[in-house]
Tab-separated table of N, CA and C in Angstrom:
chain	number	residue	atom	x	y	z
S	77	UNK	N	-0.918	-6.996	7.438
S	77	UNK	CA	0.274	-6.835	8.225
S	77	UNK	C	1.331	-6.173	7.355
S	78	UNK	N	2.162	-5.625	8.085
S	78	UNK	CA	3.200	-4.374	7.235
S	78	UNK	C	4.809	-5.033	7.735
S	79	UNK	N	5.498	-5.458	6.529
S	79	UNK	CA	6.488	-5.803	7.181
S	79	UNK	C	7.686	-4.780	7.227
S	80	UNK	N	7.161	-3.480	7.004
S	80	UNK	CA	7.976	-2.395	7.681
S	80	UNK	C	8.795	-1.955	6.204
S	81	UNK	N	9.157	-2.535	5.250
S	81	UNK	CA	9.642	-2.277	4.019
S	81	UNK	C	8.843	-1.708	2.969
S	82	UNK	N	7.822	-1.145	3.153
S	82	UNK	CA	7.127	-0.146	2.472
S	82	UNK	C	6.109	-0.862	1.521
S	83	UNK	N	6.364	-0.281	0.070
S	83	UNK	CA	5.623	-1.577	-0.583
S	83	UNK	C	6.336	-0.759	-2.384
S	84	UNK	N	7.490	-0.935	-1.987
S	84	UNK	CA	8.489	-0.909	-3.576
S	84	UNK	C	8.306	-2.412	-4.100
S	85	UNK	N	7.588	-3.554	-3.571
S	85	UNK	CA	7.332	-3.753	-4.716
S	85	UNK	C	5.781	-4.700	-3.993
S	86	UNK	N	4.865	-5.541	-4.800
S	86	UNK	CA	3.728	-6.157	-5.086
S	86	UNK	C	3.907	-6.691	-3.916
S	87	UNK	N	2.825	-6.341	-3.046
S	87	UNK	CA	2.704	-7.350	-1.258
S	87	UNK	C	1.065	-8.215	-1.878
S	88	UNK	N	1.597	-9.389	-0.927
S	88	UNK	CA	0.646	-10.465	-1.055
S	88	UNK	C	-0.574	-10.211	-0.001
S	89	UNK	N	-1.710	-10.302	-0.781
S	89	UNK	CA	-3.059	-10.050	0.330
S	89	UNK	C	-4.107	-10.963	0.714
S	90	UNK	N	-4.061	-11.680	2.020
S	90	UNK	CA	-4.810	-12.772	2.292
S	90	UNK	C	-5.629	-12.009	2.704
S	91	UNK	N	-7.584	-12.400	2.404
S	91	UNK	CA	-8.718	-11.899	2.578
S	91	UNK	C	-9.213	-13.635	3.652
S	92	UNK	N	-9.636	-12.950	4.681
S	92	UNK	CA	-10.049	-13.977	5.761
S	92	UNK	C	-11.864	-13.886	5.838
S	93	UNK	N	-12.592	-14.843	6.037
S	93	UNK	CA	-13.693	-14.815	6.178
S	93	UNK	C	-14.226	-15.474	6.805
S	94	UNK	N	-14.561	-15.617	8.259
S	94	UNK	CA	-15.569	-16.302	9.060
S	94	UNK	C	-16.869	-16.407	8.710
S	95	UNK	N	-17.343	-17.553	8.412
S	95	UNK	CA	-18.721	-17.784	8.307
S	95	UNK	C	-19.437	-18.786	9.151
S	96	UNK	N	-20.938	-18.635	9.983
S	96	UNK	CA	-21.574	-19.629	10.243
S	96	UNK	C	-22.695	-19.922	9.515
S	97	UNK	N	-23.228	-20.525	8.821
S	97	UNK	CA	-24.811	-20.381	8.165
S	97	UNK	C	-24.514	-19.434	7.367
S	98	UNK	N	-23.740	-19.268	6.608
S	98	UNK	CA	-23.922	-17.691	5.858
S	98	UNK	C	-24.113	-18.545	4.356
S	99	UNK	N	-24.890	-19.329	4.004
S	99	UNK	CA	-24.820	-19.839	2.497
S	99	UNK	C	-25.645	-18.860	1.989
S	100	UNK	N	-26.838	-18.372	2.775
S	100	UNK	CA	-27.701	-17.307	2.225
S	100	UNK	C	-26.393	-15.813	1.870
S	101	UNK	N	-25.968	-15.557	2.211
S	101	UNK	CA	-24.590	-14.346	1.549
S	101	UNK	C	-23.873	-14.427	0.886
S	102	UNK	N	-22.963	-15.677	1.228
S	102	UNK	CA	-21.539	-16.010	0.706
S	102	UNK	C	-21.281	-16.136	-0.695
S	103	UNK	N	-22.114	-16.120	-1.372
S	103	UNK	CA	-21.956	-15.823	-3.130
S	103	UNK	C	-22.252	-14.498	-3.505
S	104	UNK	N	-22.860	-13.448	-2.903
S	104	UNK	CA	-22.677	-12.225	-2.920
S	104	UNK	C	-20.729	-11.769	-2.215
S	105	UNK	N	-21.154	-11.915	-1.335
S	105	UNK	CA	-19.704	-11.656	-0.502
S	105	UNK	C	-18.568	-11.730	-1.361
S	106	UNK	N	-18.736	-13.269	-2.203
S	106	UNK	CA	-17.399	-13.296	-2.660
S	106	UNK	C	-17.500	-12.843	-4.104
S	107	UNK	N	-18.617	-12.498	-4.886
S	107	UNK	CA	-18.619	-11.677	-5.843
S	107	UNK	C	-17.914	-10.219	-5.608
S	108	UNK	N	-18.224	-9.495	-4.718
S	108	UNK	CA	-18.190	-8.144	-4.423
S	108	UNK	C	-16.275	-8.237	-4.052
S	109	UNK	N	-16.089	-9.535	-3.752
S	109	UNK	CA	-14.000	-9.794	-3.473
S	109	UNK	C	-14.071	-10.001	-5.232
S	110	UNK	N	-14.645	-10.921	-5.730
S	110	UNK	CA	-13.586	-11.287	-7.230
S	110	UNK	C	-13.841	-9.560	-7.892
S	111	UNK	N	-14.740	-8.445	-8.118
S	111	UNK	CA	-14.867	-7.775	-7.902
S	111	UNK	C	-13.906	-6.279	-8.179
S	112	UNK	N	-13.282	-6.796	-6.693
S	112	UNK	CA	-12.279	-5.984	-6.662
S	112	UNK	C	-11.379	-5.278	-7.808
S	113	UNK	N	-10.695	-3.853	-7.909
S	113	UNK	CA	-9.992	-3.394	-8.937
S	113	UNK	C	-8.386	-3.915	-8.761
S	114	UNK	N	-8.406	-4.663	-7.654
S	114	UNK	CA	-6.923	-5.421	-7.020
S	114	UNK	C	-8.027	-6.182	-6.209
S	115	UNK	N	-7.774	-7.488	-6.787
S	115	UNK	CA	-7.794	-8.538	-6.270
S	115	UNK	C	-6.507	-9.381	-5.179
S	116	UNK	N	-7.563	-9.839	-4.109
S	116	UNK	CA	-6.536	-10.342	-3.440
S	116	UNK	C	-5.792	-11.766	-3.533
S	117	UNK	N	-4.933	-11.641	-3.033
S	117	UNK	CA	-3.903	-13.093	-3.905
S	117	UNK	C	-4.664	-14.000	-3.468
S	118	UNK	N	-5.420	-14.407	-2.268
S	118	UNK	CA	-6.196	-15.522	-1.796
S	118	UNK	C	-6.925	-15.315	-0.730
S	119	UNK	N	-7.685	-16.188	-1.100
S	119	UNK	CA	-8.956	-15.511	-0.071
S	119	UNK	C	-9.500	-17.061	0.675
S	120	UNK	N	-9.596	-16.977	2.134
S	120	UNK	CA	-9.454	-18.014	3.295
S	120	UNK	C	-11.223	-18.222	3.827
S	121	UNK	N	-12.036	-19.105	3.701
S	121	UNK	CA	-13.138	-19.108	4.083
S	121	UNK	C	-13.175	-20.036	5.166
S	122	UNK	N	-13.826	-19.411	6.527
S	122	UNK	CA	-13.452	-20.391	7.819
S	122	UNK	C	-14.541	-20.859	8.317
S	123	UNK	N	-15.375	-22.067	8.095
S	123	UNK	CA	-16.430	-22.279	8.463
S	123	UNK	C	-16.480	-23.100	9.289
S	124	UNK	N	-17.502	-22.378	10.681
S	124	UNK	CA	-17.833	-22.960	11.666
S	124	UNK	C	-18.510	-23.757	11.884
S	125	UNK	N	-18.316	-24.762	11.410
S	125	UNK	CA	-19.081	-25.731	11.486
S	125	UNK	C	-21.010	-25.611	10.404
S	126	UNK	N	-20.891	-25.009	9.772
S	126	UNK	CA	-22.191	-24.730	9.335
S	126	UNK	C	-23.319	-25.808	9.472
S	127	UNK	N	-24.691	-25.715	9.093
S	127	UNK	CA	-25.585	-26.686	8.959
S	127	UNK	C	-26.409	-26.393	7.907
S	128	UNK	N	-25.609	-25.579	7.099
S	128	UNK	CA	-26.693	-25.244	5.926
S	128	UNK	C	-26.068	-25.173	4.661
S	129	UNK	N	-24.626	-26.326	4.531
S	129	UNK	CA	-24.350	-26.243	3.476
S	129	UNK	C	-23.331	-25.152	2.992
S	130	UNK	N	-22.810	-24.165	3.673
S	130	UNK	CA	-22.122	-23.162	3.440
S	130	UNK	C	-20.728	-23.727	3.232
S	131	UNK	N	-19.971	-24.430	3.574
S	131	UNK	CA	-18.796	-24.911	3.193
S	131	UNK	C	-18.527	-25.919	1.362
S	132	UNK	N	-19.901	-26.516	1.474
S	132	UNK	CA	-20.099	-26.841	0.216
S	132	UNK	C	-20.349	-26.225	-0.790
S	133	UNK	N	-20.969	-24.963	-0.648
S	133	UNK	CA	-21.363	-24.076	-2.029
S	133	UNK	C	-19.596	-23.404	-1.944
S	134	UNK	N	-19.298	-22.639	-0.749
S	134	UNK	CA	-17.885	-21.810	-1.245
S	134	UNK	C	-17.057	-23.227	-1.857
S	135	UNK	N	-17.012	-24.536	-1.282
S	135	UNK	CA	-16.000	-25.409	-2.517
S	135	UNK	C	-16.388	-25.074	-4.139
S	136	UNK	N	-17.568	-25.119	-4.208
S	136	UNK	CA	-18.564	-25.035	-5.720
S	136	UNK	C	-17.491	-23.861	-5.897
S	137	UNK	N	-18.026	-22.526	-5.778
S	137	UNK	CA	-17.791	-21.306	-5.741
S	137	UNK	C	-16.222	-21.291	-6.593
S	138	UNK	N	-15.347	-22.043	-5.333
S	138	UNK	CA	-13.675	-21.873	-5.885
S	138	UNK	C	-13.349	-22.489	-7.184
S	139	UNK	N	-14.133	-23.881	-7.477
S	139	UNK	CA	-13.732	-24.137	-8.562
S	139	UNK	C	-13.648	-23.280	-9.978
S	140	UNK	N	-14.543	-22.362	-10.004
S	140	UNK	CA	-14.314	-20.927	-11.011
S	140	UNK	C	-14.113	-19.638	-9.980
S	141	UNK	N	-13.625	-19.551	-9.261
S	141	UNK	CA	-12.835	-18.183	-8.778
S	141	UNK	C	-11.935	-17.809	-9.598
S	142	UNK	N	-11.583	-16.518	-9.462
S	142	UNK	CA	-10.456	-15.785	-10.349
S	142	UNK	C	-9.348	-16.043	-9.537
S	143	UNK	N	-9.411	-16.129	-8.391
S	143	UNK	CA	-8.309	-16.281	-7.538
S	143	UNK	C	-8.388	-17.433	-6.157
S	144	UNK	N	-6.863	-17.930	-5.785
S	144	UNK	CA	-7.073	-19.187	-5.171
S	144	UNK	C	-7.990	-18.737	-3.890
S	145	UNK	N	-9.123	-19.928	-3.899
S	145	UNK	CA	-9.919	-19.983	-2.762
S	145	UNK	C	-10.330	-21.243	-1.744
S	146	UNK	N	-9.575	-20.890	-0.435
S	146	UNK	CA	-9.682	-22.223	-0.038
S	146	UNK	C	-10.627	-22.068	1.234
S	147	UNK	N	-11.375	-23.261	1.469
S	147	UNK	CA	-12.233	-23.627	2.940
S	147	UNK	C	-11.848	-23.907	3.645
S	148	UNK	N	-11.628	-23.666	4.957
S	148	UNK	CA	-11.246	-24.510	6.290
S	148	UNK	C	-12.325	-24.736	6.743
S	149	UNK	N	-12.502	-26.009	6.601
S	149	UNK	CA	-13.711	-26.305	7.769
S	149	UNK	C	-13.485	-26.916	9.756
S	150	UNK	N	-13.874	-26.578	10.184
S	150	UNK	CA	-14.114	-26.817	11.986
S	150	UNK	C	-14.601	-27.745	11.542
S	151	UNK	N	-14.491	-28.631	12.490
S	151	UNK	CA	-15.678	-29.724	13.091
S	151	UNK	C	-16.444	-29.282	14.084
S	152	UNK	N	-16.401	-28.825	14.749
S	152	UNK	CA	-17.036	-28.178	16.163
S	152	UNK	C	-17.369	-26.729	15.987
S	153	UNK	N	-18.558	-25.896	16.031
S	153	UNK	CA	-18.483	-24.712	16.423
S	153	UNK	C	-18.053	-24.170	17.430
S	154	UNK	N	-17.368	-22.735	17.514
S	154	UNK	CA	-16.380	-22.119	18.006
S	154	UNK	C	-17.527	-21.354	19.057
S	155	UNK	N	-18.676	-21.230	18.984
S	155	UNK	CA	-19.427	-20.216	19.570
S	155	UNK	C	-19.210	-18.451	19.157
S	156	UNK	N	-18.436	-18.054	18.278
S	156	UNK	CA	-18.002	-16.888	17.689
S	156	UNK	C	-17.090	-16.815	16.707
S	157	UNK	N	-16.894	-15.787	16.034
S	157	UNK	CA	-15.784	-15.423	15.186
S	157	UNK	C	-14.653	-15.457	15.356
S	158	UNK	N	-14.838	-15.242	16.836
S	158	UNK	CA	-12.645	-14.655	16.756
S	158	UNK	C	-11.762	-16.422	16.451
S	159	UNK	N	-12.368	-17.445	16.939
S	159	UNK	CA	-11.822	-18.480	16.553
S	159	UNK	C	-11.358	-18.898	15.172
S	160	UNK	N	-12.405	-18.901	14.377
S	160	UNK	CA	-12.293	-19.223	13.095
S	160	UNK	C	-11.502	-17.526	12.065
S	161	UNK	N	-11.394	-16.645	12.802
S	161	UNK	CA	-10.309	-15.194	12.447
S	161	UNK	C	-9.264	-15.567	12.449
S	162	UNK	N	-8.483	-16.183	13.941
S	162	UNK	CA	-7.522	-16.725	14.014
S	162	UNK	C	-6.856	-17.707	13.402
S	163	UNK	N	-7.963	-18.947	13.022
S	163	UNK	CA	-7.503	-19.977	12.308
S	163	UNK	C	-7.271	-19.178	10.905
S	164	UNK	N	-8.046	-18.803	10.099
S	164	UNK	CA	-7.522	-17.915	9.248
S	164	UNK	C	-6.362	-17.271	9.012
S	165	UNK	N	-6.051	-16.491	10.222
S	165	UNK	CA	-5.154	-15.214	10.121
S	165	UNK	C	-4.096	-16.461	10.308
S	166	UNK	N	-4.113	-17.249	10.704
S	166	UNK	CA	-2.553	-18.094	11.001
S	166	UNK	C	-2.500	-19.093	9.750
S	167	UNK	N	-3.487	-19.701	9.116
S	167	UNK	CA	-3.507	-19.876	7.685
S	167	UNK	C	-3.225	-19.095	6.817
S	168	UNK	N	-2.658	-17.711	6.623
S	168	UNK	CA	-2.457	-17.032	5.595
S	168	UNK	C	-1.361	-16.935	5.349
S	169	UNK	N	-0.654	-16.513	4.264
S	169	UNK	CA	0.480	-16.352	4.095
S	169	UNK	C	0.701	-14.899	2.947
S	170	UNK	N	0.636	-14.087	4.125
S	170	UNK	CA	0.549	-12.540	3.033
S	170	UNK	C	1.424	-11.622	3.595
S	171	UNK	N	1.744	-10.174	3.642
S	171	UNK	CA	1.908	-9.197	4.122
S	171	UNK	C	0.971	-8.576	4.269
S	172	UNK	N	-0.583	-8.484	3.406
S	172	UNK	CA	-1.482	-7.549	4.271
S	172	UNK	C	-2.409	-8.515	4.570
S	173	UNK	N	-3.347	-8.821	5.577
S	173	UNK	CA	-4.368	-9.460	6.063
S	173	UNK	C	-6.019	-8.274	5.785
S	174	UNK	N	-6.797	-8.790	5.278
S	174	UNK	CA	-7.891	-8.121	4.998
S	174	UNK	C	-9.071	-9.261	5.634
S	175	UNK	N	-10.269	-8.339	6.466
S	175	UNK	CA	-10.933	-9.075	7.102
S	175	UNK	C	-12.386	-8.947	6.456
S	176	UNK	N	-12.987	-9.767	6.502
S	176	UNK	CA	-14.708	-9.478	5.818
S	176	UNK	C	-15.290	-10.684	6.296
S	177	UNK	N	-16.668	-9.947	6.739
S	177	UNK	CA	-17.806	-10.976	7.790
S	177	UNK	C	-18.186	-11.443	6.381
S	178	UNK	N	-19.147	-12.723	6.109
S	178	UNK	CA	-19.553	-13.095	5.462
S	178	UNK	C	-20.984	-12.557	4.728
S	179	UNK	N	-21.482	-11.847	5.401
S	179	UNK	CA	-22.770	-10.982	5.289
S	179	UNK	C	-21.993	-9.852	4.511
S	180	UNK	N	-21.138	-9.453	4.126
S	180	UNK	CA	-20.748	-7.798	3.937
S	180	UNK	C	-20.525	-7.988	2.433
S	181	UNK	N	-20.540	-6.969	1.743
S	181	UNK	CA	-20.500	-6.361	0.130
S	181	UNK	C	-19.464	-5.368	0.346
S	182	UNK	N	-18.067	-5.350	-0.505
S	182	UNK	CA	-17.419	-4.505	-0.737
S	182	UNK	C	-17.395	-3.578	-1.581
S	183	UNK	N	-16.871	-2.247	-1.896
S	183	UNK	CA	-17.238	-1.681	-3.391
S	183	UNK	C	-15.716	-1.665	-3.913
S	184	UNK	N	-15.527	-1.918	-5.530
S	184	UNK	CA	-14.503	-2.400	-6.163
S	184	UNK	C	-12.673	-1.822	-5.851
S	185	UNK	N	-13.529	-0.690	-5.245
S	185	UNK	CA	-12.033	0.102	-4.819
S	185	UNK	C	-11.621	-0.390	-3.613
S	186	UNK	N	-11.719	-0.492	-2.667
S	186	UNK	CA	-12.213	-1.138	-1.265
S	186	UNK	C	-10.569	-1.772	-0.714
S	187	UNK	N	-9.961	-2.724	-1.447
S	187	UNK	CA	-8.595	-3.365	-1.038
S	187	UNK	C	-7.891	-2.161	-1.748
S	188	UNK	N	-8.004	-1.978	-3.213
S	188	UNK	CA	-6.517	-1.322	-3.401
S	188	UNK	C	-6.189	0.233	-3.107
S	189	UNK	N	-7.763	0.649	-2.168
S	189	UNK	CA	-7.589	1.646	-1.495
S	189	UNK	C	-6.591	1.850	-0.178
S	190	UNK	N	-6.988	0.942	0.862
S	190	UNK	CA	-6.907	0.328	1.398
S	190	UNK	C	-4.782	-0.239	1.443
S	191	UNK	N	-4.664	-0.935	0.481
S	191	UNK	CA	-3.644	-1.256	0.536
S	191	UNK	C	-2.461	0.108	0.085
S	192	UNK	N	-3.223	0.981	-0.695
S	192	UNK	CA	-2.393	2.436	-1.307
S	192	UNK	C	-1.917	3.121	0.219
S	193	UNK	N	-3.166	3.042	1.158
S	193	UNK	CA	-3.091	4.086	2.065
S	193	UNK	C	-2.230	3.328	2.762
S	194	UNK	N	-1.956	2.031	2.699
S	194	UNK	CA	-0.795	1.510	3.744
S	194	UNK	C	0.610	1.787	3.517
S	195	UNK	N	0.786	1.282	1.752
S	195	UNK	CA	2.067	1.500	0.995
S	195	UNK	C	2.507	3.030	1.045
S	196	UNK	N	1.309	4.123	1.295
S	196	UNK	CA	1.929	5.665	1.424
S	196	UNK	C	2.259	5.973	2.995
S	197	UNK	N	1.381	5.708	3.837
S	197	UNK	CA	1.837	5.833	5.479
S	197	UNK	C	2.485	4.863	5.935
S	198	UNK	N	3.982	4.946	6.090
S	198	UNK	CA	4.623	3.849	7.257
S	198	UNK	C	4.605	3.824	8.226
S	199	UNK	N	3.940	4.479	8.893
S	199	UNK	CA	3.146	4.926	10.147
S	199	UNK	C	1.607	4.225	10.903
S	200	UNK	N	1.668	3.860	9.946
S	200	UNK	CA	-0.137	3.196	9.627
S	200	UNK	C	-0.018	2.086	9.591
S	201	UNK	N	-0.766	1.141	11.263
S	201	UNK	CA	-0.090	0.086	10.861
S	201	UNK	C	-1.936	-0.448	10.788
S	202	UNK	N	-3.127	-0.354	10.885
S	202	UNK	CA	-4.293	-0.836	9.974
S	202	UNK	C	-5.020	0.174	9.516
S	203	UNK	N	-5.804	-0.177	8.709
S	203	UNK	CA	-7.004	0.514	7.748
S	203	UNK	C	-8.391	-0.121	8.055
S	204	UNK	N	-9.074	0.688	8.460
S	204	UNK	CA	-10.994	0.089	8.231
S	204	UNK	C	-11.630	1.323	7.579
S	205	UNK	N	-12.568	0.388	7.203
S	205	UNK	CA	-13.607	1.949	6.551
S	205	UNK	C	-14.709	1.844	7.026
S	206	UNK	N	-15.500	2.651	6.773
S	206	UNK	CA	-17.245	3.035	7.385
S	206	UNK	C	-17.752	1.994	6.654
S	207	UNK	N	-18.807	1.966	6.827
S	207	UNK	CA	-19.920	0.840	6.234
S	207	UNK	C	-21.366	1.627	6.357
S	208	UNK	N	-22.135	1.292	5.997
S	208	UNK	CA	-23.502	1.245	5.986
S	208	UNK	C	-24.099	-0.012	5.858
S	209	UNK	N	-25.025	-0.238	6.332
S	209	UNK	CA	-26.045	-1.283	6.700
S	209	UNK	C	-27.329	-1.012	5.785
S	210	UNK	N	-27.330	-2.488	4.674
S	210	UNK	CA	-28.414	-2.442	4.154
S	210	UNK	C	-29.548	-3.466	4.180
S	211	UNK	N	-30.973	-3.368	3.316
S	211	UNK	CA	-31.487	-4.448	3.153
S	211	UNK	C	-31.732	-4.539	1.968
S	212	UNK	N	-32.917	-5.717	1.809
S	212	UNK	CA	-33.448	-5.367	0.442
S	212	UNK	C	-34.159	-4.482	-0.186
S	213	UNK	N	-34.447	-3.788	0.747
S	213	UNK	CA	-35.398	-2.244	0.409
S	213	UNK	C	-34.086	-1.499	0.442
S	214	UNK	N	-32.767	-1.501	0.665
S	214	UNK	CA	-32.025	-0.313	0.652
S	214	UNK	C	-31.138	-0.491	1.172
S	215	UNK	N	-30.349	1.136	1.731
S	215	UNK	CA	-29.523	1.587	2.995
S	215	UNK	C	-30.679	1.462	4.459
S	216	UNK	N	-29.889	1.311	5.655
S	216	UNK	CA	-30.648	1.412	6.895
S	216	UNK	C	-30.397	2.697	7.351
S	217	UNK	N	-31.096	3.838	7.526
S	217	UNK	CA	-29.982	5.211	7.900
S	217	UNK	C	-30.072	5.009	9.477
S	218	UNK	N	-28.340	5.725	9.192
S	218	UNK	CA	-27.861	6.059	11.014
S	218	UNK	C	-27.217	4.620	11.243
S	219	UNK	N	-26.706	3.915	9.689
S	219	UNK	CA	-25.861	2.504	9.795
S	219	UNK	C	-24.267	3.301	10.208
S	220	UNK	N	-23.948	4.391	9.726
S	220	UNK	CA	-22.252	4.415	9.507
S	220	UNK	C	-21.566	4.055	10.704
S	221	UNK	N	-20.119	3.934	10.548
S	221	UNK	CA	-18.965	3.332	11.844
S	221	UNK	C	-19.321	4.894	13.101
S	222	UNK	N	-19.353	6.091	11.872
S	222	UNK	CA	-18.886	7.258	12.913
S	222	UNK	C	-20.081	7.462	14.073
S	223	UNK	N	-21.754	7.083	13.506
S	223	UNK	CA	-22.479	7.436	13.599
S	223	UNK	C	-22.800	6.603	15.346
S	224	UNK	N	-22.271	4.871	14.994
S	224	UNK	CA	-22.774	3.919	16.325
S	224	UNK	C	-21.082	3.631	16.981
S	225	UNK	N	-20.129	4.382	16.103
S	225	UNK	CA	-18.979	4.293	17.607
S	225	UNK	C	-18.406	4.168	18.221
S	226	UNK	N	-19.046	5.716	18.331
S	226	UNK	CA	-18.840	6.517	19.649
S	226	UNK	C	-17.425	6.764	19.679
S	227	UNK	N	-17.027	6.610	21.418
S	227	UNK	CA	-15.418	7.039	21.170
S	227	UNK	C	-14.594	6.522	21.082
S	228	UNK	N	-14.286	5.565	20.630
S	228	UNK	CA	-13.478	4.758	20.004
S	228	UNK	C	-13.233	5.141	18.535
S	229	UNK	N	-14.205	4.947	17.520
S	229	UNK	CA	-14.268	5.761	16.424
S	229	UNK	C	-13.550	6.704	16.277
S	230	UNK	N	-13.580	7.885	17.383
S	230	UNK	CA	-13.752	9.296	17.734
S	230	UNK	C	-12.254	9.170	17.967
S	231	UNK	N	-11.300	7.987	18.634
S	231	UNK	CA	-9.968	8.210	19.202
S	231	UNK	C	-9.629	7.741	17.866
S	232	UNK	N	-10.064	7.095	17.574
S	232	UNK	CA	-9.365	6.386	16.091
S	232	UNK	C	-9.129	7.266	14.908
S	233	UNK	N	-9.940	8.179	14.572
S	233	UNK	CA	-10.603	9.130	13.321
S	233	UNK	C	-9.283	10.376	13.679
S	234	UNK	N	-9.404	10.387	15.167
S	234	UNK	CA	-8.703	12.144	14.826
S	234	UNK	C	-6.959	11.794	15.258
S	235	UNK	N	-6.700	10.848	14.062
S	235	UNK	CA	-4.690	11.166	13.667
S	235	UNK	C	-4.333	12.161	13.427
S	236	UNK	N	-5.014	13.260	12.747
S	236	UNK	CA	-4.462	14.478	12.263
S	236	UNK	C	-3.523	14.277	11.175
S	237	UNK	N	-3.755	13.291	10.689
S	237	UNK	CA	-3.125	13.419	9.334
S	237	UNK	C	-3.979	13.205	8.184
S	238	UNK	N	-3.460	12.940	6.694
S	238	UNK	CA	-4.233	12.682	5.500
S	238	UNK	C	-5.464	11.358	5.454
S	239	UNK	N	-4.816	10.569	6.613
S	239	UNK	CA	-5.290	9.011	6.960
S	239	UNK	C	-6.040	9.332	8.158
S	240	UNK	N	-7.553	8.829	8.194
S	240	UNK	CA	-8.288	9.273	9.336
S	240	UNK	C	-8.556	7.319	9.631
């Protein structure tokens, strides 16, 4: 979020993360955040209720994080993400909000890219980037944002400015 005053000086960045069952990821995930070449001031893990232990390893996890990391746990599953987004996004206390599924790998530039292109366009009020989809054999080709879409992408991409 942009509170319209540019960024003359250091804005605070809450990283939100919905997880269900994601214990198989979530120590990758949050490697690829500590990671980061700008780290974010705190990073929010929202677990839906898991059954596999995923709220217990990210506690493990925070006790050596580089940066504060806290769990919210549900009692009840939400049946989706946007619940446990929200609880997040209203748990944070930042000027920029950064979102990441629990399955996803960032590359080190990723936030303070991200946060540059906000602090230079006051015009710009979010940032996403492409992705690719991998496995353990690799990339999946024909993963990118531009590639599955469509026009939405397509309305989004052509600002006509430096910021696509």
């Amino acid at each position: 979020m942009l509170d319209g005053m540019g960024c003359n000086k250091r804005k605070l960045v809450s990283m939100i993360i919905p997880t269900y069952n994601g214990a198989r990821f979530i120590r990758e995930t949050l490697g690829s955040v500590f990671g980061q070449t700008r780290l974010p001031d705190h990073v929010i893990v929202v677990d839906d209720a898991s059954s596999d232990g995923t709220a217990d390893l990210v506690d493990q996890i925070a006790r050596e994080a580089p940066i504060p990391l806290t769990v919210i746990r549900l009692r009840k599953n939400s049946g989706g993400p946007a619940t446990p987004l929200n609880i997040g996004i209203d748990a944070a206390q930042a000027d920029f909000i950064v979102l990441l599924d629990h399955d996803d790998v960032i590359l080190p530039k990723n936030l303070a890219l991200k946060e540059q292109t906000l602090c230079e366009n006051d015009d710009v009020d979010f940032v996403f980037g492409d992705y690719e989809s991998f496995s353990h054999e690799g990339p999946i080709p024909r993963s990118r944002a531009a590639d599955v879409g469509g026009d939405a992408y397509a309305l989004i991409s052509e600002s006509g400015g430096p910021v696509y």
